[in-house]
Protein backbone atom coordinates (compact mmCIF):
# COMPACT_ATOMS: atom_id res chain seq x y z
CA UNK A 1 0.00 0.00 0.00
CA UNK A 2 1.19 3.54 -0.69
CA UNK A 3 2.29 5.76 2.22
CA UNK A 4 -0.71 7.29 4.00
CA UNK A 5 -0.18 11.03 3.99
CA UNK A 6 -0.59 12.74 7.36
CA UNK A 7 -2.54 15.91 8.05
CA UNK A 8 0.73 17.62 9.05
CA UNK A 9 2.20 16.76 5.65
CA UNK A 10 -0.81 18.28 3.91
CA UNK A 11 -0.46 21.56 5.77
CA UNK A 12 3.30 21.69 5.19
CA UNK A 13 2.79 21.06 1.49
CA UNK A 14 0.22 23.82 1.37
CA UNK A 15 2.78 26.32 2.62
CA UNK A 16 5.38 25.07 0.14
CA UNK A 17 2.86 25.26 -2.71
CA UNK A 18 1.75 28.80 -1.84
CA UNK A 19 5.37 29.96 -1.68
CA UNK A 20 6.38 28.34 -4.95
CA UNK A 21 3.32 29.74 -6.76
CA UNK A 22 4.19 33.25 -5.58
CA UNK A 23 7.82 32.78 -6.52
CA UNK A 24 6.89 31.63 -10.04
CA UNK A 25 4.27 34.29 -10.58
CA UNK A 26 3.98 37.14 -8.06
CA UNK A 27 0.55 38.17 -9.44
CA UNK A 28 -0.87 34.64 -9.21
CA UNK A 29 -3.06 34.99 -6.10
CA UNK A 30 -4.10 38.56 -6.83
CA UNK A 31 -5.30 37.49 -10.30
CA UNK A 32 -7.33 34.54 -9.06
CA UNK A 33 -8.85 36.57 -6.25
CA UNK A 34 -10.59 38.69 -8.91
CA UNK A 35 -12.93 35.87 -9.96
CA UNK A 36 -13.26 32.74 -12.03
CA UNK A 37 -14.20 32.10 -15.66
CA UNK A 38 -13.60 28.37 -16.07
CA UNK A 39 -14.34 26.95 -19.56
CA UNK A 40 -15.12 23.49 -18.16
CA UNK A 41 -17.54 21.96 -15.70
CA UNK A 42 -16.20 18.59 -14.60
CA UNK A 43 -18.40 15.89 -13.08
CA UNK A 44 -16.26 13.04 -11.77
CA UNK A 45 -16.06 10.18 -9.31
CA UNK A 46 -14.94 10.86 -5.73
CA UNK A 47 -12.20 8.23 -6.14
CA UNK A 48 -8.91 9.62 -4.76
CA UNK A 49 -6.97 8.11 -7.66
CA UNK A 50 -8.65 10.31 -10.26
CA UNK A 51 -7.67 13.92 -9.39
CA UNK A 52 -9.47 16.05 -12.01
CA UNK A 53 -6.96 18.85 -12.47
CA UNK A 54 -3.95 16.51 -12.48
CA UNK A 55 -5.16 14.07 -15.14
CA UNK A 56 -5.69 16.80 -17.74
CA UNK A 57 -2.89 19.10 -16.65
CA UNK A 58 -5.37 21.82 -15.72
CA UNK A 59 -4.58 24.70 -13.41
CA UNK A 60 -6.58 26.74 -10.94
CA UNK A 61 -9.36 28.55 -12.80
CA UNK A 62 -9.79 25.85 -15.46
CA UNK A 63 -12.31 23.41 -14.00
CA UNK A 64 -15.51 23.98 -12.05
CA UNK A 65 -15.79 20.63 -10.29
CA UNK A 66 -18.33 18.39 -8.63
CA UNK A 67 -17.63 14.80 -7.66
CA UNK A 68 -19.65 11.97 -6.21
CA UNK A 69 -19.49 8.20 -6.05
CA UNK A 70 -19.67 6.81 -9.61
CA UNK A 71 -20.02 10.29 -11.22
CA UNK A 72 -23.81 10.24 -11.26
CA UNK A 73 -26.15 12.92 -12.55
CA UNK A 74 -29.40 12.55 -10.65
CA UNK A 75 -32.18 14.95 -11.58
CA UNK A 76 -33.30 15.13 -7.93
CA UNK A 77 -29.80 15.85 -6.55
CA UNK A 78 -30.04 19.47 -5.40
CA UNK A 79 -26.24 19.74 -5.05
CA UNK A 80 -25.68 18.63 -8.64
CA UNK A 81 -28.49 20.80 -9.98
CA UNK A 82 -27.08 23.90 -8.31
CA UNK A 83 -23.56 23.20 -9.60
CA UNK A 84 -25.02 22.82 -13.10
CA UNK A 85 -27.12 25.95 -12.82
CA UNK A 86 -24.20 28.02 -11.57
CA UNK A 87 -21.64 26.49 -13.94
CA UNK A 88 -23.76 26.70 -17.09
CA UNK A 89 -25.73 29.90 -16.56
CA UNK A 90 -23.55 32.08 -14.33
CA UNK A 91 -19.99 30.99 -15.14
CA UNK A 92 -21.07 30.10 -18.69
CA UNK A 93 -18.80 27.12 -19.17
CA UNK A 94 -18.54 25.86 -22.75
CA UNK A 95 -18.03 22.19 -21.94
CA UNK A 96 -19.53 19.85 -19.38
CA UNK A 97 -17.43 16.73 -18.87
CA UNK A 98 -18.68 13.54 -17.22
CA UNK A 99 -15.58 11.52 -16.40
CA UNK A 100 -15.88 7.95 -15.19
CA UNK A 101 -12.95 5.65 -14.59
CA UNK A 102 -12.03 2.00 -14.92
CA UNK A 103 -12.22 -0.16 -11.80
CA UNK A 104 -14.78 2.19 -10.25
CA UNK A 105 -15.87 0.82 -6.87
CA UNK A 106 -19.33 2.36 -7.18
CA UNK A 107 -19.87 0.75 -10.57
CA UNK A 108 -18.55 -2.59 -9.26
CA UNK A 109 -21.04 -2.41 -6.40
CA UNK A 110 -23.86 -1.85 -8.88
CA UNK A 111 -22.90 -5.15 -10.54
CA UNK A 112 -22.76 -7.13 -7.31
CA UNK A 113 -25.53 -9.58 -6.53
CA UNK A 114 -26.86 -7.69 -3.53
CA UNK A 115 -27.15 -3.92 -3.21
CA UNK A 116 -25.01 -2.19 -0.60
CA UNK A 117 -26.86 -1.26 2.61
CA UNK A 118 -27.92 2.24 3.62
CA UNK A 119 -27.07 5.40 1.77
CA UNK A 120 -24.62 3.71 -0.60
CA UNK A 121 -27.26 1.30 -1.85
CA UNK A 122 -29.74 4.14 -2.30
CA UNK A 123 -27.17 6.25 -4.16
CA UNK A 124 -26.27 3.41 -6.54
CA UNK A 125 -29.87 2.50 -7.34
CA UNK A 126 -29.64 4.13 -10.79
CA UNK A 127 -26.52 2.24 -11.99
CA UNK A 128 -28.00 -0.98 -10.64
CA UNK A 129 -31.12 -0.46 -12.76
CA UNK A 130 -28.89 0.37 -15.71
CA UNK A 131 -26.96 -2.87 -15.20
CA UNK A 132 -30.23 -4.79 -15.13
CA UNK A 133 -31.34 -3.19 -18.39
CA UNK A 134 -27.97 -4.08 -19.99
CA UNK A 135 -28.02 -7.57 -18.51
CA UNK A 136 -27.89 -9.36 -21.86
CA UNK A 137 -24.73 -7.56 -23.01
CA UNK A 138 -23.02 -7.63 -19.62
CA UNK A 139 -23.70 -11.35 -19.08
CA UNK A 140 -21.34 -12.13 -21.97
CA UNK A 141 -18.47 -10.36 -20.20
CA UNK A 142 -16.50 -11.20 -17.09
CA UNK A 143 -14.27 -9.54 -14.51
CA UNK A 144 -12.53 -6.34 -15.57
CA UNK A 145 -14.09 -6.33 -19.05
CA UNK A 146 -17.55 -6.42 -17.51
CA UNK A 147 -16.80 -3.62 -15.05
CA UNK A 148 -15.18 -1.47 -17.73
CA UNK A 149 -18.15 -1.89 -20.07
CA UNK A 150 -20.48 -0.96 -17.25
CA UNK A 151 -18.32 2.11 -16.57
CA UNK A 152 -18.89 3.17 -20.20
CA UNK A 153 -22.62 2.51 -20.06
CA UNK A 154 -22.82 4.50 -16.84
CA UNK A 155 -20.97 7.51 -18.30
CA UNK A 156 -23.16 7.48 -21.38
CA UNK A 157 -26.31 7.30 -19.27
CA UNK A 158 -25.21 10.32 -17.21
CA UNK A 159 -24.44 12.30 -20.38
CA UNK A 160 -27.89 11.49 -21.76
CA UNK A 161 -29.55 12.41 -18.48
CA UNK A 162 -27.69 15.74 -18.50
CA UNK A 163 -28.91 16.49 -22.02
CA UNK A 164 -32.50 16.10 -20.81
CA UNK A 165 -32.20 18.69 -18.05
CA UNK A 166 -33.87 22.05 -18.41
CA UNK A 167 -30.57 23.74 -17.52
CA UNK A 168 -28.90 22.38 -20.70
CA UNK A 169 -31.93 22.86 -22.90
CA UNK A 170 -32.17 26.53 -21.95
CA UNK A 171 -28.51 27.04 -22.87
CA UNK A 172 -28.95 25.25 -26.20
CA UNK A 173 -32.23 27.04 -27.00
CA UNK A 174 -30.51 30.39 -26.49
CA UNK A 175 -27.92 29.45 -29.13
CA UNK A 176 -25.06 28.84 -26.70
CA UNK A 177 -22.18 26.61 -27.72
CA UNK A 178 -22.29 24.01 -25.00
CA UNK A 179 -20.84 20.54 -25.38
CA UNK A 180 -21.42 17.58 -23.09
CA UNK A 181 -18.57 15.07 -23.15
CA UNK A 182 -18.44 11.53 -21.79
CA UNK A 183 -14.97 10.35 -20.81
CA UNK A 184 -13.44 7.30 -19.20
CA UNK A 185 -10.12 7.59 -17.38
CA UNK A 186 -8.02 4.42 -17.38
CA UNK A 187 -6.51 3.82 -13.96
CA UNK A 188 -3.84 1.50 -15.31
CA UNK A 189 -2.31 3.80 -17.96
CA UNK A 190 -3.66 7.24 -17.07
CA UNK A 191 -5.21 7.84 -20.48
CA UNK A 192 -8.59 9.49 -20.95
CA UNK A 193 -10.84 7.95 -23.58
CA UNK A 194 -13.36 10.23 -25.26
CA UNK A 195 -16.58 8.20 -25.50
CA UNK A 196 -19.19 10.60 -26.82
CA UNK A 197 -20.00 14.28 -27.25
CA UNK A 198 -23.44 15.84 -27.38
CA UNK A 199 -24.05 19.32 -28.78
CA UNK A 200 -27.15 21.38 -29.51
CA UNK A 201 -27.11 19.88 -33.01
CA UNK A 202 -26.61 16.22 -32.28
CA UNK A 203 -28.41 15.78 -28.96
CA UNK A 204 -30.70 12.82 -29.18
CA UNK A 205 -33.80 12.52 -27.08
CA UNK A 206 -33.73 9.26 -25.19
CA UNK A 207 -35.32 8.17 -21.95
CA UNK A 208 -33.41 9.62 -19.01
CA UNK A 209 -31.50 7.12 -16.88
CA UNK A 210 -34.10 7.37 -14.15
CO1 LIG B 1 -15.26 5.56 -9.03
PDB file of C-alpha atoms and ligand atoms in Angstrom:
ATOM      1  CA  UNK A   1       0.000   0.000   0.000  1.00  0.00           C
ATOM      2  CA  UNK A   2       1.194   3.544  -0.689  1.00  0.00           C
ATOM      3  CA  UNK A   3       2.287   5.759   2.224  1.00  0.00           C
ATOM      4  CA  UNK A   4      -0.713   7.294   4.003  1.00  0.00           C
ATOM      5  CA  UNK A   5      -0.183  11.028   3.991  1.00  0.00           C
ATOM      6  CA  UNK A   6      -0.587  12.736   7.363  1.00  0.00           C
ATOM      7  CA  UNK A   7      -2.542  15.910   8.049  1.00  0.00           C
ATOM      8  CA  UNK A   8       0.730  17.622   9.048  1.00  0.00           C
ATOM      9  CA  UNK A   9       2.200  16.762   5.653  1.00  0.00           C
ATOM     10  CA  UNK A  10      -0.807  18.277   3.909  1.00  0.00           C
ATOM     11  CA  UNK A  11      -0.462  21.559   5.772  1.00  0.00           C
ATOM     12  CA  UNK A  12       3.295  21.686   5.193  1.00  0.00           C
ATOM     13  CA  UNK A  13       2.795  21.060   1.487  1.00  0.00           C
ATOM     14  CA  UNK A  14       0.222  23.818   1.369  1.00  0.00           C
ATOM     15  CA  UNK A  15       2.783  26.324   2.622  1.00  0.00           C
ATOM     16  CA  UNK A  16       5.380  25.073   0.137  1.00  0.00           C
ATOM     17  CA  UNK A  17       2.861  25.261  -2.706  1.00  0.00           C
ATOM     18  CA  UNK A  18       1.745  28.804  -1.835  1.00  0.00           C
ATOM     19  CA  UNK A  19       5.366  29.961  -1.678  1.00  0.00           C
ATOM     20  CA  UNK A  20       6.382  28.339  -4.945  1.00  0.00           C
ATOM     21  CA  UNK A  21       3.324  29.742  -6.763  1.00  0.00           C
ATOM     22  CA  UNK A  22       4.191  33.248  -5.582  1.00  0.00           C
ATOM     23  CA  UNK A  23       7.821  32.779  -6.520  1.00  0.00           C
ATOM     24  CA  UNK A  24       6.894  31.631 -10.038  1.00  0.00           C
ATOM     25  CA  UNK A  25       4.266  34.287 -10.580  1.00  0.00           C
ATOM     26  CA  UNK A  26       3.977  37.138  -8.057  1.00  0.00           C
ATOM     27  CA  UNK A  27       0.549  38.167  -9.442  1.00  0.00           C
ATOM     28  CA  UNK A  28      -0.875  34.638  -9.205  1.00  0.00           C
ATOM     29  CA  UNK A  29      -3.061  34.993  -6.105  1.00  0.00           C
ATOM     30  CA  UNK A  30      -4.105  38.561  -6.832  1.00  0.00           C
ATOM     31  CA  UNK A  31      -5.304  37.494 -10.296  1.00  0.00           C
ATOM     32  CA  UNK A  32      -7.329  34.544  -9.057  1.00  0.00           C
ATOM     33  CA  UNK A  33      -8.846  36.572  -6.246  1.00  0.00           C
ATOM     34  CA  UNK A  34     -10.592  38.693  -8.905  1.00  0.00           C
ATOM     35  CA  UNK A  35     -12.927  35.872  -9.956  1.00  0.00           C
ATOM     36  CA  UNK A  36     -13.262  32.741 -12.029  1.00  0.00           C
ATOM     37  CA  UNK A  37     -14.204  32.101 -15.664  1.00  0.00           C
ATOM     38  CA  UNK A  38     -13.603  28.367 -16.066  1.00  0.00           C
ATOM     39  CA  UNK A  39     -14.336  26.948 -19.558  1.00  0.00           C
ATOM     40  CA  UNK A  40     -15.124  23.489 -18.162  1.00  0.00           C
ATOM     41  CA  UNK A  41     -17.539  21.958 -15.701  1.00  0.00           C
ATOM     42  CA  UNK A  42     -16.198  18.586 -14.595  1.00  0.00           C
ATOM     43  CA  UNK A  43     -18.401  15.889 -13.078  1.00  0.00           C
ATOM     44  CA  UNK A  44     -16.258  13.043 -11.771  1.00  0.00           C
ATOM     45  CA  UNK A  45     -16.057  10.185  -9.307  1.00  0.00           C
ATOM     46  CA  UNK A  46     -14.937  10.860  -5.727  1.00  0.00           C
ATOM     47  CA  UNK A  47     -12.199   8.232  -6.139  1.00  0.00           C
ATOM     48  CA  UNK A  48      -8.910   9.616  -4.762  1.00  0.00           C
ATOM     49  CA  UNK A  49      -6.971   8.112  -7.661  1.00  0.00           C
ATOM     50  CA  UNK A  50      -8.655  10.310 -10.255  1.00  0.00           C
ATOM     51  CA  UNK A  51      -7.669  13.916  -9.390  1.00  0.00           C
ATOM     52  CA  UNK A  52      -9.474  16.054 -12.015  1.00  0.00           C
ATOM     53  CA  UNK A  53      -6.957  18.847 -12.474  1.00  0.00           C
ATOM     54  CA  UNK A  54      -3.946  16.514 -12.483  1.00  0.00           C
ATOM     55  CA  UNK A  55      -5.162  14.072 -15.139  1.00  0.00           C
ATOM     56  CA  UNK A  56      -5.694  16.801 -17.744  1.00  0.00           C
ATOM     57  CA  UNK A  57      -2.886  19.103 -16.647  1.00  0.00           C
ATOM     58  CA  UNK A  58      -5.367  21.818 -15.721  1.00  0.00           C
ATOM     59  CA  UNK A  59      -4.582  24.698 -13.410  1.00  0.00           C
ATOM     60  CA  UNK A  60      -6.580  26.744 -10.940  1.00  0.00           C
ATOM     61  CA  UNK A  61      -9.360  28.552 -12.805  1.00  0.00           C
ATOM     62  CA  UNK A  62      -9.794  25.853 -15.463  1.00  0.00           C
ATOM     63  CA  UNK A  63     -12.307  23.415 -13.999  1.00  0.00           C
ATOM     64  CA  UNK A  64     -15.510  23.976 -12.055  1.00  0.00           C
ATOM     65  CA  UNK A  65     -15.794  20.627 -10.294  1.00  0.00           C
ATOM     66  CA  UNK A  66     -18.325  18.385  -8.632  1.00  0.00           C
ATOM     67  CA  UNK A  67     -17.630  14.797  -7.659  1.00  0.00           C
ATOM     68  CA  UNK A  68     -19.651  11.975  -6.206  1.00  0.00           C
ATOM     69  CA  UNK A  69     -19.489   8.199  -6.051  1.00  0.00           C
ATOM     70  CA  UNK A  70     -19.665   6.809  -9.606  1.00  0.00           C
ATOM     71  CA  UNK A  71     -20.020  10.290 -11.216  1.00  0.00           C
ATOM     72  CA  UNK A  72     -23.814  10.239 -11.262  1.00  0.00           C
ATOM     73  CA  UNK A  73     -26.149  12.920 -12.547  1.00  0.00           C
ATOM     74  CA  UNK A  74     -29.400  12.548 -10.654  1.00  0.00           C
ATOM     75  CA  UNK A  75     -32.178  14.950 -11.585  1.00  0.00           C
ATOM     76  CA  UNK A  76     -33.298  15.131  -7.930  1.00  0.00           C
ATOM     77  CA  UNK A  77     -29.801  15.855  -6.554  1.00  0.00           C
ATOM     78  CA  UNK A  78     -30.037  19.474  -5.400  1.00  0.00           C
ATOM     79  CA  UNK A  79     -26.239  19.740  -5.052  1.00  0.00           C
ATOM     80  CA  UNK A  80     -25.682  18.625  -8.637  1.00  0.00           C
ATOM     81  CA  UNK A  81     -28.493  20.797  -9.975  1.00  0.00           C
ATOM     82  CA  UNK A  82     -27.075  23.904  -8.314  1.00  0.00           C
ATOM     83  CA  UNK A  83     -23.560  23.199  -9.604  1.00  0.00           C
ATOM     84  CA  UNK A  84     -25.021  22.818 -13.103  1.00  0.00           C
ATOM     85  CA  UNK A  85     -27.120  25.949 -12.825  1.00  0.00           C
ATOM     86  CA  UNK A  86     -24.196  28.025 -11.573  1.00  0.00           C
ATOM     87  CA  UNK A  87     -21.636  26.491 -13.943  1.00  0.00           C
ATOM     88  CA  UNK A  88     -23.756  26.697 -17.093  1.00  0.00           C
ATOM     89  CA  UNK A  89     -25.728  29.898 -16.560  1.00  0.00           C
ATOM     90  CA  UNK A  90     -23.549  32.078 -14.331  1.00  0.00           C
ATOM     91  CA  UNK A  91     -19.987  30.988 -15.141  1.00  0.00           C
ATOM     92  CA  UNK A  92     -21.065  30.104 -18.692  1.00  0.00           C
ATOM     93  CA  UNK A  93     -18.801  27.116 -19.167  1.00  0.00           C
ATOM     94  CA  UNK A  94     -18.537  25.856 -22.750  1.00  0.00           C
ATOM     95  CA  UNK A  95     -18.030  22.189 -21.937  1.00  0.00           C
ATOM     96  CA  UNK A  96     -19.533  19.855 -19.382  1.00  0.00           C
ATOM     97  CA  UNK A  97     -17.429  16.726 -18.870  1.00  0.00           C
ATOM     98  CA  UNK A  98     -18.682  13.540 -17.222  1.00  0.00           C
ATOM     99  CA  UNK A  99     -15.580  11.524 -16.400  1.00  0.00           C
ATOM    100  CA  UNK A 100     -15.883   7.945 -15.193  1.00  0.00           C
ATOM    101  CA  UNK A 101     -12.948   5.652 -14.593  1.00  0.00           C
ATOM    102  CA  UNK A 102     -12.031   1.996 -14.919  1.00  0.00           C
ATOM    103  CA  UNK A 103     -12.216  -0.163 -11.800  1.00  0.00           C
ATOM    104  CA  UNK A 104     -14.775   2.188 -10.247  1.00  0.00           C
ATOM    105  CA  UNK A 105     -15.866   0.818  -6.867  1.00  0.00           C
ATOM    106  CA  UNK A 106     -19.325   2.364  -7.178  1.00  0.00           C
ATOM    107  CA  UNK A 107     -19.865   0.749 -10.566  1.00  0.00           C
ATOM    108  CA  UNK A 108     -18.550  -2.588  -9.263  1.00  0.00           C
ATOM    109  CA  UNK A 109     -21.042  -2.409  -6.395  1.00  0.00           C
ATOM    110  CA  UNK A 110     -23.857  -1.854  -8.876  1.00  0.00           C
ATOM    111  CA  UNK A 111     -22.902  -5.150 -10.543  1.00  0.00           C
ATOM    112  CA  UNK A 112     -22.763  -7.126  -7.310  1.00  0.00           C
ATOM    113  CA  UNK A 113     -25.531  -9.583  -6.528  1.00  0.00           C
ATOM    114  CA  UNK A 114     -26.855  -7.685  -3.525  1.00  0.00           C
ATOM    115  CA  UNK A 115     -27.154  -3.921  -3.209  1.00  0.00           C
ATOM    116  CA  UNK A 116     -25.010  -2.186  -0.601  1.00  0.00           C
ATOM    117  CA  UNK A 117     -26.856  -1.261   2.613  1.00  0.00           C
ATOM    118  CA  UNK A 118     -27.918   2.237   3.622  1.00  0.00           C
ATOM    119  CA  UNK A 119     -27.067   5.404   1.769  1.00  0.00           C
ATOM    120  CA  UNK A 120     -24.623   3.707  -0.597  1.00  0.00           C
ATOM    121  CA  UNK A 121     -27.258   1.303  -1.847  1.00  0.00           C
ATOM    122  CA  UNK A 122     -29.737   4.136  -2.297  1.00  0.00           C
ATOM    123  CA  UNK A 123     -27.173   6.251  -4.159  1.00  0.00           C
ATOM    124  CA  UNK A 124     -26.274   3.411  -6.537  1.00  0.00           C
ATOM    125  CA  UNK A 125     -29.870   2.498  -7.337  1.00  0.00           C
ATOM    126  CA  UNK A 126     -29.640   4.127 -10.790  1.00  0.00           C
ATOM    127  CA  UNK A 127     -26.524   2.244 -11.989  1.00  0.00           C
ATOM    128  CA  UNK A 128     -28.004  -0.976 -10.638  1.00  0.00           C
ATOM    129  CA  UNK A 129     -31.118  -0.457 -12.761  1.00  0.00           C
ATOM    130  CA  UNK A 130     -28.892   0.372 -15.708  1.00  0.00           C
ATOM    131  CA  UNK A 131     -26.957  -2.874 -15.196  1.00  0.00           C
ATOM    132  CA  UNK A 132     -30.230  -4.788 -15.134  1.00  0.00           C
ATOM    133  CA  UNK A 133     -31.337  -3.192 -18.392  1.00  0.00           C
ATOM    134  CA  UNK A 134     -27.974  -4.075 -19.991  1.00  0.00           C
ATOM    135  CA  UNK A 135     -28.016  -7.567 -18.512  1.00  0.00           C
ATOM    136  CA  UNK A 136     -27.887  -9.359 -21.860  1.00  0.00           C
ATOM    137  CA  UNK A 137     -24.734  -7.560 -23.014  1.00  0.00           C
ATOM    138  CA  UNK A 138     -23.017  -7.632 -19.617  1.00  0.00           C
ATOM    139  CA  UNK A 139     -23.700 -11.347 -19.084  1.00  0.00           C
ATOM    140  CA  UNK A 140     -21.340 -12.127 -21.973  1.00  0.00           C
ATOM    141  CA  UNK A 141     -18.468 -10.359 -20.202  1.00  0.00           C
ATOM    142  CA  UNK A 142     -16.501 -11.200 -17.093  1.00  0.00           C
ATOM    143  CA  UNK A 143     -14.269  -9.538 -14.511  1.00  0.00           C
ATOM    144  CA  UNK A 144     -12.525  -6.335 -15.568  1.00  0.00           C
ATOM    145  CA  UNK A 145     -14.087  -6.329 -19.052  1.00  0.00           C
ATOM    146  CA  UNK A 146     -17.550  -6.420 -17.507  1.00  0.00           C
ATOM    147  CA  UNK A 147     -16.802  -3.619 -15.049  1.00  0.00           C
ATOM    148  CA  UNK A 148     -15.176  -1.474 -17.729  1.00  0.00           C
ATOM    149  CA  UNK A 149     -18.148  -1.893 -20.071  1.00  0.00           C
ATOM    150  CA  UNK A 150     -20.482  -0.961 -17.250  1.00  0.00           C
ATOM    151  CA  UNK A 151     -18.318   2.109 -16.568  1.00  0.00           C
ATOM    152  CA  UNK A 152     -18.885   3.167 -20.195  1.00  0.00           C
ATOM    153  CA  UNK A 153     -22.624   2.514 -20.062  1.00  0.00           C
ATOM    154  CA  UNK A 154     -22.818   4.502 -16.839  1.00  0.00           C
ATOM    155  CA  UNK A 155     -20.970   7.514 -18.296  1.00  0.00           C
ATOM    156  CA  UNK A 156     -23.159   7.476 -21.384  1.00  0.00           C
ATOM    157  CA  UNK A 157     -26.313   7.295 -19.266  1.00  0.00           C
ATOM    158  CA  UNK A 158     -25.210  10.320 -17.210  1.00  0.00           C
ATOM    159  CA  UNK A 159     -24.437  12.302 -20.376  1.00  0.00           C
ATOM    160  CA  UNK A 160     -27.886  11.491 -21.765  1.00  0.00           C
ATOM    161  CA  UNK A 161     -29.549  12.415 -18.476  1.00  0.00           C
ATOM    162  CA  UNK A 162     -27.695  15.744 -18.504  1.00  0.00           C
ATOM    163  CA  UNK A 163     -28.911  16.486 -22.022  1.00  0.00           C
ATOM    164  CA  UNK A 164     -32.505  16.103 -20.807  1.00  0.00           C
ATOM    165  CA  UNK A 165     -32.198  18.694 -18.054  1.00  0.00           C
ATOM    166  CA  UNK A 166     -33.867  22.049 -18.413  1.00  0.00           C
ATOM    167  CA  UNK A 167     -30.565  23.740 -17.525  1.00  0.00           C
ATOM    168  CA  UNK A 168     -28.904  22.383 -20.697  1.00  0.00           C
ATOM    169  CA  UNK A 169     -31.931  22.861 -22.904  1.00  0.00           C
ATOM    170  CA  UNK A 170     -32.172  26.533 -21.948  1.00  0.00           C
ATOM    171  CA  UNK A 171     -28.515  27.040 -22.868  1.00  0.00           C
ATOM    172  CA  UNK A 172     -28.954  25.254 -26.196  1.00  0.00           C
ATOM    173  CA  UNK A 173     -32.226  27.039 -26.997  1.00  0.00           C
ATOM    174  CA  UNK A 174     -30.510  30.386 -26.490  1.00  0.00           C
ATOM    175  CA  UNK A 175     -27.916  29.445 -29.133  1.00  0.00           C
ATOM    176  CA  UNK A 176     -25.064  28.837 -26.698  1.00  0.00           C
ATOM    177  CA  UNK A 177     -22.182  26.607 -27.717  1.00  0.00           C
ATOM    178  CA  UNK A 178     -22.295  24.006 -25.000  1.00  0.00           C
ATOM    179  CA  UNK A 179     -20.838  20.544 -25.376  1.00  0.00           C
ATOM    180  CA  UNK A 180     -21.421  17.577 -23.094  1.00  0.00           C
ATOM    181  CA  UNK A 181     -18.575  15.070 -23.148  1.00  0.00           C
ATOM    182  CA  UNK A 182     -18.445  11.533 -21.794  1.00  0.00           C
ATOM    183  CA  UNK A 183     -14.969  10.345 -20.814  1.00  0.00           C
ATOM    184  CA  UNK A 184     -13.442   7.295 -19.205  1.00  0.00           C
ATOM    185  CA  UNK A 185     -10.116   7.589 -17.381  1.00  0.00           C
ATOM    186  CA  UNK A 186      -8.021   4.421 -17.384  1.00  0.00           C
ATOM    187  CA  UNK A 187      -6.507   3.821 -13.963  1.00  0.00           C
ATOM    188  CA  UNK A 188      -3.840   1.496 -15.314  1.00  0.00           C
ATOM    189  CA  UNK A 189      -2.315   3.796 -17.959  1.00  0.00           C
ATOM    190  CA  UNK A 190      -3.661   7.236 -17.066  1.00  0.00           C
ATOM    191  CA  UNK A 191      -5.210   7.837 -20.480  1.00  0.00           C
ATOM    192  CA  UNK A 192      -8.590   9.489 -20.954  1.00  0.00           C
ATOM    193  CA  UNK A 193     -10.842   7.946 -23.584  1.00  0.00           C
ATOM    194  CA  UNK A 194     -13.358  10.232 -25.260  1.00  0.00           C
ATOM    195  CA  UNK A 195     -16.584   8.196 -25.496  1.00  0.00           C
ATOM    196  CA  UNK A 196     -19.187  10.603 -26.823  1.00  0.00           C
ATOM    197  CA  UNK A 197     -20.001  14.282 -27.252  1.00  0.00           C
ATOM    198  CA  UNK A 198     -23.441  15.843 -27.376  1.00  0.00           C
ATOM    199  CA  UNK A 199     -24.049  19.318 -28.777  1.00  0.00           C
ATOM    200  CA  UNK A 200     -27.154  21.376 -29.507  1.00  0.00           C
ATOM    201  CA  UNK A 201     -27.110  19.884 -33.015  1.00  0.00           C
ATOM    202  CA  UNK A 202     -26.613  16.223 -32.275  1.00  0.00           C
ATOM    203  CA  UNK A 203     -28.409  15.782 -28.955  1.00  0.00           C
ATOM    204  CA  UNK A 204     -30.704  12.824 -29.183  1.00  0.00           C
ATOM    205  CA  UNK A 205     -33.796  12.525 -27.083  1.00  0.00           C
ATOM    206  CA  UNK A 206     -33.725   9.260 -25.193  1.00  0.00           C
ATOM    207  CA  UNK A 207     -35.316   8.172 -21.950  1.00  0.00           C
ATOM    208  CA  UNK A 208     -33.414   9.620 -19.011  1.00  0.00           C
ATOM    209  CA  UNK A 209     -31.503   7.120 -16.884  1.00  0.00           C
ATOM    210  CA  UNK A 210     -34.103   7.369 -14.153  1.00  0.00           C
TER     211      UNK A 210
HETATM  212 CO1  LIG B   1     -15.255   5.557  -9.034  1.00  0.00          CO
END
